[in-house]
Amino acid sequence: MTNTHEPTVEIDLDALRARYAHERDRRLRPDGATQYRRAAGAFGYYADDPYTERQERAAVTTPIEVLVIGAGFGGLLTATRLRQAGIRSVRLMDEAGDVGGTWYWNRYPGIHCDIESYVYMPLLEELGYVPAWRYAPGEEIRRHAVAIAERFDLYRDALFQTRATALTWDEDLAQWSVETDRGDRFHARHVVVSSGTLTHPKLPGIPGIEDFRGHTFHTSRWDYDYTGGSADGGLTRLGDKRVAVVGTGATGLQAIPHLAEAAGHLLVFQRTPSTVDVRDNRPTDPEWAASLEPGWQQERMDNFLAVLAGEPVDHSLVDDGWTRTPHLQRQILSGAVDESLSLEQRRLQDELADAETMERIRARVDEIVHDPETAELLKPWYRYMCKRPGFSDTYLSSFNRENVTLVDTADHGGITRMTETGIVVGDTEYEVDAVIFATGFEAGVSGVLSGTLPVSGRGGRQLLQHWQYGPRTLHGFYSHGFPNLFHLGALQNANSVNFVHILQDQAEHIAAVIGRAHAEGIDVIEPTAEAEELWCREVVATANDTRAFQAECTPGYYNGEGTRAITGMTYSPGPVVFRRLLREWRAGSMADVFARDDRTDLDGELDDLDLYDISERTGVART
């Protein structure tokens, strides 16, 4: 898709770049991502499950053909496709009390998906369901996840409120030995890891956070006993409370309007404002729903994916904020680029289009927010994809209420400290009754990557040791020396803003590979060392270098809070090209994974990948 954008307003790029750099520098912290702390240990109660009472049970020892760790959409789709491929012995495992992943945990007021529900919610046609809203509320999505599990018999053998603590390859049995925090000890021929995208909450490392004597909770564990109401709002118990919200990302955009309506006084603590574009949510048109023909969802999903990836399409079936800015999204995400232009021409053209988009978004703040000083603080001064774009029709107007105060913390590197009674920014203390942390998650960090789920492969080799210079896989799914172990996620794989579509493609691939091995009586699926290395080289050779773009961005999780530019992590040619590549690969013999190579691992030979250090490109640190 060719981008021939010409700006409609005169833009002084030099002045804009200087403003962006100034605003970035105000927010940079030397501690980077370590400014956050895990909701673990003394702070583990922030991650406790408030929705399902813990059920005691006997330890499980019965073996299983396939263990799927994670019961969000990735795990549900993989288990579903495995069922359809004829694999009946499938066990889901999740730390939550039920299926749904991020939609199980996140039930805060106002929660909706930011991707159109008709392309986001998977298996709609299989379940005969059309979402009630264009952008579905969280509870509708969670119930859809439950419906998938029920339809495809995924609750059978499932282990909830259970965390895998060790995976060890048993060479004699050619199976994985699995250990959990519930005392389970069983074998699984195959293990699929589908966890870690947006489930484990993170907290700001504010000095004195443990001293606060008021009420606190994380938005992903919303305390309705304290606030009253539900995800639809009506937080009636906050009328006499001074409530603080820390964080103004996607969660804050949705929860803050409800808190503003209910609280006696609401203080919003902001380090960096989000972009806030038009959401324009609306109920599904029943006539449109009745007119849908078989195959409608896959067609719509494929069209949306192609538009965002820059692939040619006759017309876009989805018209929203995402499909109006696909060329800007490819500053970070994978996809096609206009090869008719030089790299310098593309960068200049994209920067001009980016600037015009951001000027429009900043102008919207002035149109909605009455107080000029507050409006200025709410304006985002950075490139469009420095943070995940936000959408809301009610967030900005919340700051017109007399009971809402915006506290900007940028010049202080965030909140200075907490006391027994409040929050301190600089020299000013704000007394509050409750603090709600809308500070997000350890994005994309599964137990495997964090080390909380150690994986021991052939000969006792640790997976993180094998990945010490960055992920080493074939197609992002499996690694040499770690047979029958599959990963879902974006590492050395494709990516898009509609990540559920990516997960669906990955689930179909994994099910096809396991299904074929099952049909042909093959016990071990493991990429050869050569196939793994060739794929690592392909990912590096085709990678779009986003380091300069990310280094200029305001701090956020895309760039390691401003201290690390992450590039080369995904397959840059894009999800449409990647899907085609996998389809052609599956049409062959799959010999890359069905014939083990006994030669020595190639750790040393990877050093001649001369673009730059893989660990810097991927963001996976050396061990």
XYZ file of C-alpha atoms in Angstrom:
623
model
C 0.000 0.000 0.000
C 1.645 3.209 -1.150
C 1.696 6.151 1.216
C 1.691 9.434 -0.681
C 0.564 11.642 2.170
C 1.014 15.373 1.778
C 0.524 17.461 4.927
C -2.458 19.814 4.866
C -0.934 22.184 7.424
C 2.523 23.727 7.559
C 4.691 21.852 10.060
C 8.001 23.024 11.485
C 9.685 19.665 11.993
C 12.769 21.121 13.666
C 10.671 22.867 16.316
C 8.515 19.780 16.794
C 11.531 17.516 17.201
C 12.948 19.870 19.810
C 9.663 19.886 21.727
C 9.457 16.090 21.600
C 13.036 15.774 22.859
C 12.362 18.224 25.708
C 9.240 16.341 26.799
C 11.071 13.006 26.582
C 13.949 14.262 28.701
C 11.559 15.506 31.396
C 10.366 11.946 31.864
C 13.562 9.922 31.507
C 14.695 8.035 34.603
C 18.043 6.285 34.969
C 16.395 3.217 36.523
C 14.338 2.562 33.373
C 12.029 -0.425 33.673
C 13.360 -1.213 37.145
C 11.293 1.705 38.439
C 8.489 -0.876 38.626
C 8.232 -3.757 41.050
C 6.574 -7.132 40.658
C 3.340 -7.861 42.470
C 5.118 -10.626 44.342
C 6.613 -11.333 47.734
C 5.487 -8.658 50.200
C 3.380 -7.143 47.415
C 1.954 -10.453 46.191
C -1.504 -9.623 47.503
C -1.896 -7.154 44.609
C -1.969 -10.175 42.282
C -4.354 -12.304 44.360
C -7.504 -13.553 42.643
C -10.531 -11.608 43.949
C -13.020 -13.348 41.667
C -12.782 -17.066 42.433
C -12.443 -18.637 45.859
C -9.465 -20.974 46.062
C -10.481 -24.604 45.699
C -8.360 -27.208 47.452
C -7.741 -30.374 45.457
C -5.576 -33.471 45.348
C -2.321 -33.362 43.403
C -2.616 -34.508 39.794
C -0.355 -37.260 38.489
C -2.220 -38.464 35.386
C -0.261 -37.922 32.148
C -1.561 -35.879 29.241
C -0.797 -35.713 25.531
C -0.690 -31.889 25.348
C -0.426 -29.408 28.229
C -1.394 -25.827 27.338
C -0.092 -23.337 29.899
C -2.329 -20.275 29.785
C -6.102 -20.169 29.270
C -6.446 -16.826 27.545
C -7.398 -16.654 23.887
C -4.026 -18.073 22.803
C -4.426 -21.169 24.964
C -8.122 -21.545 24.145
C -7.498 -21.310 20.409
C -4.609 -23.767 20.549
C -6.612 -26.282 22.576
C -9.592 -25.846 20.242
C -7.520 -26.450 17.118
C -5.866 -29.456 18.753
C -9.310 -30.908 19.467
C -10.253 -30.327 15.843
C -7.000 -32.000 14.743
C -8.034 -35.149 16.593
C -6.005 -34.689 19.797
C -8.431 -35.516 22.596
C -5.966 -35.526 25.493
C -5.492 -31.795 26.108
C -5.139 -30.081 29.477
C -5.420 -26.335 30.113
C -3.525 -24.822 33.050
C -3.834 -21.279 34.372
C -3.147 -19.315 37.555
C -6.610 -17.746 37.246
C -9.808 -19.321 38.503
C -11.257 -19.698 35.004
C -10.509 -19.106 31.331
C -10.161 -15.692 29.711
C -6.599 -14.573 30.427
C -6.448 -10.780 30.528
C -10.258 -10.670 30.293
C -10.534 -12.820 33.390
C -8.328 -10.508 35.409
C -9.377 -7.119 34.077
C -12.917 -6.217 35.156
C -12.461 -2.552 35.976
C -15.260 -0.068 35.246
C -15.480 0.921 31.589
C -13.334 -1.919 30.258
C -13.758 -2.528 26.513
C -11.502 -3.887 23.779
C -9.872 -1.244 21.584
C -10.069 -3.462 18.489
C -13.397 -3.883 16.720
C -15.082 -6.860 18.361
C -16.096 -8.437 15.040
C -12.402 -9.038 14.252
C -11.096 -9.301 17.816
C -13.344 -11.945 19.379
C -12.342 -15.285 17.814
C -14.524 -18.144 16.566
C -17.666 -16.022 16.303
C -19.075 -18.046 13.427
C -18.222 -21.350 15.084
C -20.261 -20.246 18.092
C -22.998 -18.560 16.058
C -22.497 -15.267 17.883
C -22.322 -11.610 16.864
C -21.106 -9.177 19.563
C -23.625 -6.686 20.926
C -21.240 -3.728 20.553
C -18.718 -2.646 17.957
C -16.107 -2.443 20.742
C -17.191 -5.108 23.181
C -17.164 -4.631 26.964
C -14.866 -6.867 28.955
C -17.597 -9.010 30.447
C -18.963 -9.886 27.013
C -15.471 -10.940 25.944
C -14.893 -12.961 29.116
C -18.179 -14.806 28.644
C -17.216 -15.517 25.047
C -13.997 -17.137 26.297
C -16.091 -19.315 28.627
C -18.379 -20.213 25.725
C -15.382 -21.373 23.670
C -14.166 -23.575 26.527
C -17.625 -25.075 26.929
C -18.225 -25.634 23.227
C -14.942 -27.447 22.658
C -14.873 -29.396 25.939
C -11.813 -27.606 27.276
C -12.805 -27.687 30.939
C -12.173 -31.423 30.993
C -8.844 -32.057 32.806
C -8.245 -28.300 33.215
C -6.184 -27.118 36.185
C -7.052 -23.626 37.383
C -5.474 -21.644 40.222
C -2.313 -23.530 39.290
C 1.118 -22.268 38.255
C 3.681 -24.421 36.481
C 6.974 -24.238 38.379
C 9.275 -26.495 36.341
C 9.451 -28.219 32.967
C 12.075 -30.949 32.626
C 12.624 -33.060 29.515
C 12.623 -36.788 30.275
C 14.858 -38.315 27.616
C 13.853 -41.916 28.360
C 10.115 -41.239 28.033
C 10.461 -38.515 25.375
C 8.041 -36.411 27.414
C 8.054 -33.352 29.637
C 7.946 -33.765 33.396
C 5.717 -31.001 34.752
C 5.727 -29.621 38.307
C 3.295 -27.063 39.748
C 2.747 -25.002 42.872
C -0.146 -27.317 43.813
C 2.109 -30.356 44.175
C 1.174 -31.787 40.766
C 3.705 -34.088 39.117
C 2.758 -35.465 35.721
C 4.121 -36.047 32.217
C 3.040 -34.359 29.012
C 4.217 -35.359 25.565
C 3.855 -31.785 24.314
C 3.779 -28.469 26.179
C 2.458 -25.211 24.724
C 3.284 -22.015 26.630
C 0.689 -19.295 26.040
C 1.060 -16.922 28.965
C 2.507 -13.595 29.906
C 1.021 -10.971 27.596
C -1.227 -8.899 29.893
C -1.908 -10.868 33.043
C 0.682 -10.182 35.751
C 0.295 -6.693 37.268
C 3.238 -4.405 37.894
C 3.463 -1.705 40.535
C 5.446 1.528 40.592
C 8.445 1.360 42.865
C 7.336 4.404 44.862
C 9.271 4.920 48.109
C 6.929 4.497 51.057
C 4.255 2.625 49.100
C 4.086 0.138 51.967
C 3.493 2.941 54.484
C 0.169 4.124 53.066
C -2.659 3.300 55.482
C -5.551 3.945 53.133
C -7.041 1.466 50.663
C -5.104 0.345 47.575
C -5.574 -2.081 44.705
C -4.488 -2.652 41.108
C -7.016 -2.104 38.329
C -6.649 -5.713 37.191
C -7.895 -6.846 40.596
C -10.663 -4.267 40.992
C -12.158 -4.102 44.476
C -15.898 -3.595 43.975
C -16.473 -4.301 47.672
C -14.755 -0.975 48.281
C -16.020 1.056 45.301
C -19.458 -0.456 44.784
C -20.873 -0.784 41.290
C -19.722 -2.997 38.437
C -17.831 -2.819 35.177
C -20.723 -0.709 33.888
C -20.008 1.954 36.520
C -22.190 3.057 39.422
C -19.334 3.213 41.957
C -21.693 4.401 44.694
C -19.380 3.843 47.673
C -16.893 6.495 46.574
C -19.113 9.533 47.096
C -17.314 10.626 50.271
C -13.827 9.469 49.233
C -10.747 11.243 47.921
C -9.487 8.763 45.330
C -6.147 8.767 43.511
C -5.504 7.024 40.211
C -1.882 6.405 39.242
C -1.540 5.907 35.489
C -3.176 7.309 32.370
C -2.691 4.549 29.824
C -5.396 2.455 28.177
C -6.846 1.349 31.516
C -6.912 4.872 32.918
C -8.703 6.191 29.836
C -11.562 3.789 30.498
C -11.789 3.746 34.307
C -11.235 7.433 35.052
C -14.559 8.669 33.583
C -16.463 6.345 35.944
C -14.315 7.324 38.925
C -14.764 11.003 38.081
C -18.522 10.582 38.095
C -18.576 8.738 41.435
C -15.754 9.992 43.665
C -16.045 12.843 46.121
C -12.760 14.032 44.656
C -10.582 12.306 42.070
C -6.875 13.031 41.671
C -5.307 11.693 38.466
C -1.520 11.305 38.688
C -0.035 11.476 35.200
C 3.547 11.112 34.084
C 2.871 10.983 30.336
C -0.473 11.756 28.665
C -1.905 9.244 26.215
C -3.109 10.021 22.734
C -6.900 10.146 22.970
C -8.633 9.801 19.627
C -12.316 9.257 18.871
C -13.710 5.868 19.923
C -17.213 6.086 18.419
C -18.543 2.916 20.014
C -22.081 1.868 19.152
C -24.427 -1.110 19.385
C -24.300 -3.646 16.595
C -26.834 -2.952 13.854
C -29.201 -5.970 13.873
C -29.881 -5.622 10.135
C -26.151 -5.716 9.420
C -25.749 -8.755 11.674
C -28.618 -10.540 9.894
C -27.030 -9.851 6.498
C -23.724 -11.571 7.283
C -22.885 -14.527 5.075
C -20.798 -17.608 5.931
C -17.104 -16.766 6.112
C -17.777 -13.146 7.040
C -15.524 -13.028 10.111
C -12.442 -14.567 8.518
C -12.842 -12.213 5.569
C -13.128 -9.208 7.888
C -10.176 -10.335 10.028
C -7.982 -10.945 6.980
C -8.924 -7.580 5.515
C -8.120 -5.744 8.761
C -4.794 -7.558 9.083
C -3.873 -6.789 5.477
C -4.724 -3.089 5.754
C -2.591 -2.658 8.867
C 0.262 -4.673 7.343
C 0.305 -2.489 4.223
C -0.841 -5.235 1.895
C -2.978 -4.277 -1.152
C -6.759 -4.546 -0.626
C -9.700 -3.417 -2.765
C -11.248 -1.579 0.182
C -11.113 -1.579 3.964
C -13.989 -3.359 5.710
C -13.146 -1.670 9.014
C -13.095 2.115 9.165
C -11.678 3.311 12.478
C -8.669 4.893 14.126
C -6.485 1.874 13.390
C -7.212 1.637 9.667
C -6.651 5.391 9.230
C -3.051 5.229 10.517
C -1.505 1.947 9.286
C 1.636 3.561 7.843
C 2.340 5.175 11.215
C 1.914 1.905 13.063
C 4.676 0.296 11.046
C 7.194 2.477 12.853
C 6.973 -0.276 15.481
C 4.894 -3.122 14.060
C 5.748 -5.397 11.169
C 4.421 -4.965 7.647
C 5.136 -3.918 4.081
C 6.756 -0.587 3.194
C 6.723 1.506 0.048
C 9.834 0.301 -1.773
C 9.437 2.989 -4.448
C 10.804 5.514 -1.963
C 14.236 5.638 -0.430
C 14.579 5.058 3.288
C 15.145 8.783 3.853
C 12.067 9.697 1.798
C 9.909 7.206 3.686
C 11.079 8.475 7.026
C 10.416 12.111 6.125
C 7.002 11.332 4.666
C 6.015 9.263 7.688
C 7.263 11.943 10.066
C 5.137 14.597 8.344
C 2.051 12.367 8.418
C 2.793 11.525 12.044
C 3.086 15.204 12.954
C -0.213 16.054 11.313
C -1.986 13.204 13.119
C -0.577 14.285 16.472
C -1.478 17.934 15.826
C -5.075 16.833 15.240
C -5.072 14.798 18.463
C -3.625 17.716 20.447
C -6.184 20.082 18.924
C -8.943 17.729 20.111
C -7.750 18.282 23.693
C -8.228 22.046 23.297
C -11.687 21.501 21.822
C -12.885 19.407 24.774
C -11.019 20.518 27.910
C -12.143 23.909 29.206
C -9.180 24.877 31.414
C -6.186 25.851 29.226
C -3.559 24.771 31.787
C -5.143 21.339 32.206
C -5.536 20.999 28.453
C -1.851 21.727 27.941
C -0.872 19.017 30.423
C -3.082 16.478 28.638
C -1.451 16.994 25.238
C 0.832 14.166 24.052
C 4.153 15.462 22.734
C 5.711 12.427 21.031
C 5.408 10.365 17.844
C 2.157 8.462 17.337
C 3.475 4.931 17.951
C 5.729 5.757 20.873
C 2.841 4.419 22.942
C -0.132 2.263 22.035
C -2.738 4.709 20.710
C -5.707 5.427 22.965
C -9.373 6.025 22.135
C -12.148 7.481 24.272
C -15.190 9.693 23.896
C -15.465 10.459 27.650
C -11.963 10.638 29.137
C -10.993 14.218 28.256
C -14.327 15.702 29.304
C -13.851 14.153 32.769
C -11.343 16.924 33.489
C -14.084 19.526 33.117
C -15.628 18.308 36.359
C -14.991 20.374 39.498
C -14.197 17.259 41.529
C -11.336 16.138 39.258
C -7.717 17.305 39.616
C -4.907 16.425 37.224
C -1.498 16.121 38.912
C 1.370 16.120 36.426
C 4.472 14.332 37.745
C 6.775 14.604 34.716
C 9.255 17.080 36.204
C 9.691 14.851 39.251
C 10.211 11.557 37.417
C 6.846 10.359 38.683
C 5.448 10.311 42.198
C 8.120 11.277 44.725
C 6.918 9.130 47.625
C 3.912 7.962 49.598
C 3.110 8.626 53.236
C 0.623 7.093 55.637
C -2.055 9.478 54.411
C -1.243 10.457 50.873
C 0.927 10.902 47.799
C 3.820 13.345 47.509
C 4.901 14.965 44.239
C 7.861 17.263 44.684
C 7.136 19.188 47.875
C 3.355 18.852 47.699
C 1.413 16.157 49.525
C -2.074 15.137 48.395
C -4.100 13.443 51.107
C -6.255 10.617 49.770
C -8.381 7.780 51.111
C -7.610 5.300 48.347
C -4.996 4.752 45.651
C -5.799 2.775 42.506
C -2.804 1.650 40.466
C -3.525 1.706 36.726
C 0.103 0.882 36.027
C -0.262 -1.998 33.608
C 1.422 -5.354 33.307
C 4.703 -7.090 32.700
C 3.893 -7.010 28.998
C 4.975 -10.052 27.036
C 6.927 -11.588 29.919
C 5.885 -15.202 30.368
C 7.135 -17.378 33.183
C 9.651 -18.796 30.728
C 11.180 -15.379 29.996
C 11.057 -14.161 33.591
C 12.701 -17.347 34.859
C 9.835 -18.203 37.223
C 9.172 -21.243 35.011
C 12.584 -22.862 34.506
C 12.806 -25.099 31.456
C 15.433 -27.866 31.308
C 15.842 -29.461 27.897
C 18.121 -32.156 26.541
C 21.063 -32.829 28.820
C 19.705 -30.432 31.437
C 20.360 -27.361 29.259
C 18.341 -24.351 30.428
C 16.222 -22.550 27.856
C 17.294 -19.106 29.085
C 20.910 -20.218 28.684
C 20.114 -21.256 25.119
C 18.536 -17.817 24.606
C 21.291 -15.833 26.339
C 21.948 -13.762 23.187
C 18.254 -13.447 22.371
C 15.493 -15.874 21.363
C 16.609 -18.725 19.114
C 13.730 -20.517 17.463
C 12.347 -21.811 14.225
C 9.468 -19.527 13.179
C 9.165 -18.343 16.777
C 7.580 -21.610 17.939
C 10.256 -24.097 19.055
C 13.973 -24.366 19.797
C 16.655 -26.946 19.148
C 17.357 -29.000 22.260
C 13.854 -28.469 23.665
C 11.665 -31.066 21.953
C 7.856 -30.838 21.901
C 7.892 -27.371 23.503
C 5.933 -24.641 21.728
C 5.682 -20.899 22.401
C 2.887 -18.510 21.492
C 3.784 -14.847 21.279
C 5.558 -12.286 19.112
C 9.186 -13.388 19.557
C 10.646 -14.077 16.083
C 7.043 -14.329 14.910
C 4.603 -11.914 13.268
C 2.767 -9.130 15.071
C -0.212 -6.795 14.671
C -2.429 -4.623 16.860
C -5.104 -7.344 16.665
C -2.971 -9.852 18.496
C -5.815 -12.353 18.845
C -5.651 -12.842 15.068
C -1.927 -13.514 15.396
C -2.651 -16.032 18.155
C -5.251 -17.738 15.979
C -2.726 -18.186 13.170
C -0.182 -19.524 15.662
C -2.687 -21.917 17.190
C -3.573 -23.283 13.770
C 0.097 -23.816 12.957
C 0.924 -25.592 16.210
C -2.157 -27.810 15.925
C -1.260 -28.680 12.345
C 2.301 -29.680 13.305
C 1.237 -31.746 16.334
C -1.665 -33.231 14.407
C 0.601 -34.370 11.602
C 3.115 -35.845 14.038
C 0.263 -37.652 15.792
C -1.093 -39.014 12.514
C 2.340 -40.227 11.377
C 3.324 -41.735 14.735
C 6.130 -39.240 15.364
C 6.898 -38.743 19.053
C 9.403 -35.890 18.901
C 9.009 -32.460 17.294
C 12.233 -30.471 17.415
C 13.847 -28.081 14.932
C 17.290 -28.919 13.653
C 20.144 -26.641 14.665
C 20.517 -25.523 11.036
C 16.836 -24.645 10.673
C 16.919 -22.676 13.915
C 20.007 -20.727 12.922
C 18.684 -19.984 9.438
C 15.507 -18.543 10.917
C 17.478 -16.404 13.388
C 19.486 -15.071 10.461
C 16.322 -14.431 8.432
C 14.726 -12.440 11.254
C 17.868 -10.336 11.648
C 18.393 -9.848 7.914
C 14.831 -8.660 7.297
C 14.451 -6.593 10.475
C 13.351 -2.998 10.276
C 15.743 -0.986 12.408
C 13.505 0.930 14.828
C 16.245 1.917 17.272
C 16.442 5.566 16.215
C 12.660 5.956 16.353
C 12.375 4.361 19.783
C 15.327 6.281 21.208
C 13.518 9.546 20.420
C 10.281 8.364 22.042
C 8.968 9.324 25.421
C 9.619 6.537 27.966
C 7.257 3.570 27.869
C 7.238 -0.207 27.660
C 7.890 -0.093 23.902
C 11.421 1.218 24.547
C 12.267 -0.157 27.973
C 11.155 3.091 29.640
C 13.545 5.061 27.462
C 16.677 3.065 28.244
C 16.613 0.338 25.602
C 15.458 0.346 21.998
C 13.898 -2.982 21.056
C 14.104 -3.963 17.402
C 14.379 -7.171 15.419
C 12.121 -8.959 17.902
C 9.413 -9.840 15.375
C 9.338 -10.854 11.724
C 9.381 -7.477 9.982
C 7.901 -8.439 6.579
C 4.599 -8.760 8.406
C 1.840 -11.179 9.392
C 0.422 -11.714 5.912
C 3.822 -12.673 4.495
C 4.523 -14.806 7.565
C 1.222 -16.677 7.235
C 2.022 -17.421 3.610
C 5.496 -18.633 4.590
C 4.065 -21.012 7.211
C 1.414 -22.332 4.842
C 4.057 -23.193 2.246
C 6.280 -24.757 4.908
C 3.443 -26.965 6.187
C 2.749 -28.121 2.638
C 6.199 -29.713 2.618
C 7.634 -32.589 4.606
C 8.175 -30.609 7.829
C 11.542 -32.383 7.983
C 12.988 -29.345 9.795
C 11.178 -30.463 12.958
C 10.689 -34.199 12.469
C 14.386 -35.110 12.103
C 16.634 -34.352 15.063
C 20.114 -32.966 14.424
C 22.588 -34.323 17.002
C 25.344 -31.859 16.250
C 26.690 -29.348 18.735
C 24.653 -26.227 19.428
C 25.748 -23.204 17.436
C 26.051 -20.561 20.148
C 29.445 -19.327 19.004
C 28.521 -19.186 15.335
C 25.743 -16.674 16.036
C 28.341 -14.044 16.879
C 28.869 -13.349 13.176
C 25.349 -11.933 12.814
C 26.920 -8.575 12.137
C 24.013 -6.117 12.213
C 24.295 -5.678 15.977
C 23.966 -7.626 19.192
C 20.846 -9.792 19.115
C 20.228 -9.209 22.812
C 20.001 -5.465 22.150
C 17.654 -5.998 19.218
C 15.269 -8.271 21.043
C 15.355 -6.847 24.534
C 16.114 -10.274 26.047
C 19.044 -9.704 28.358
C 22.124 -11.845 28.544
C 22.321 -14.215 31.492
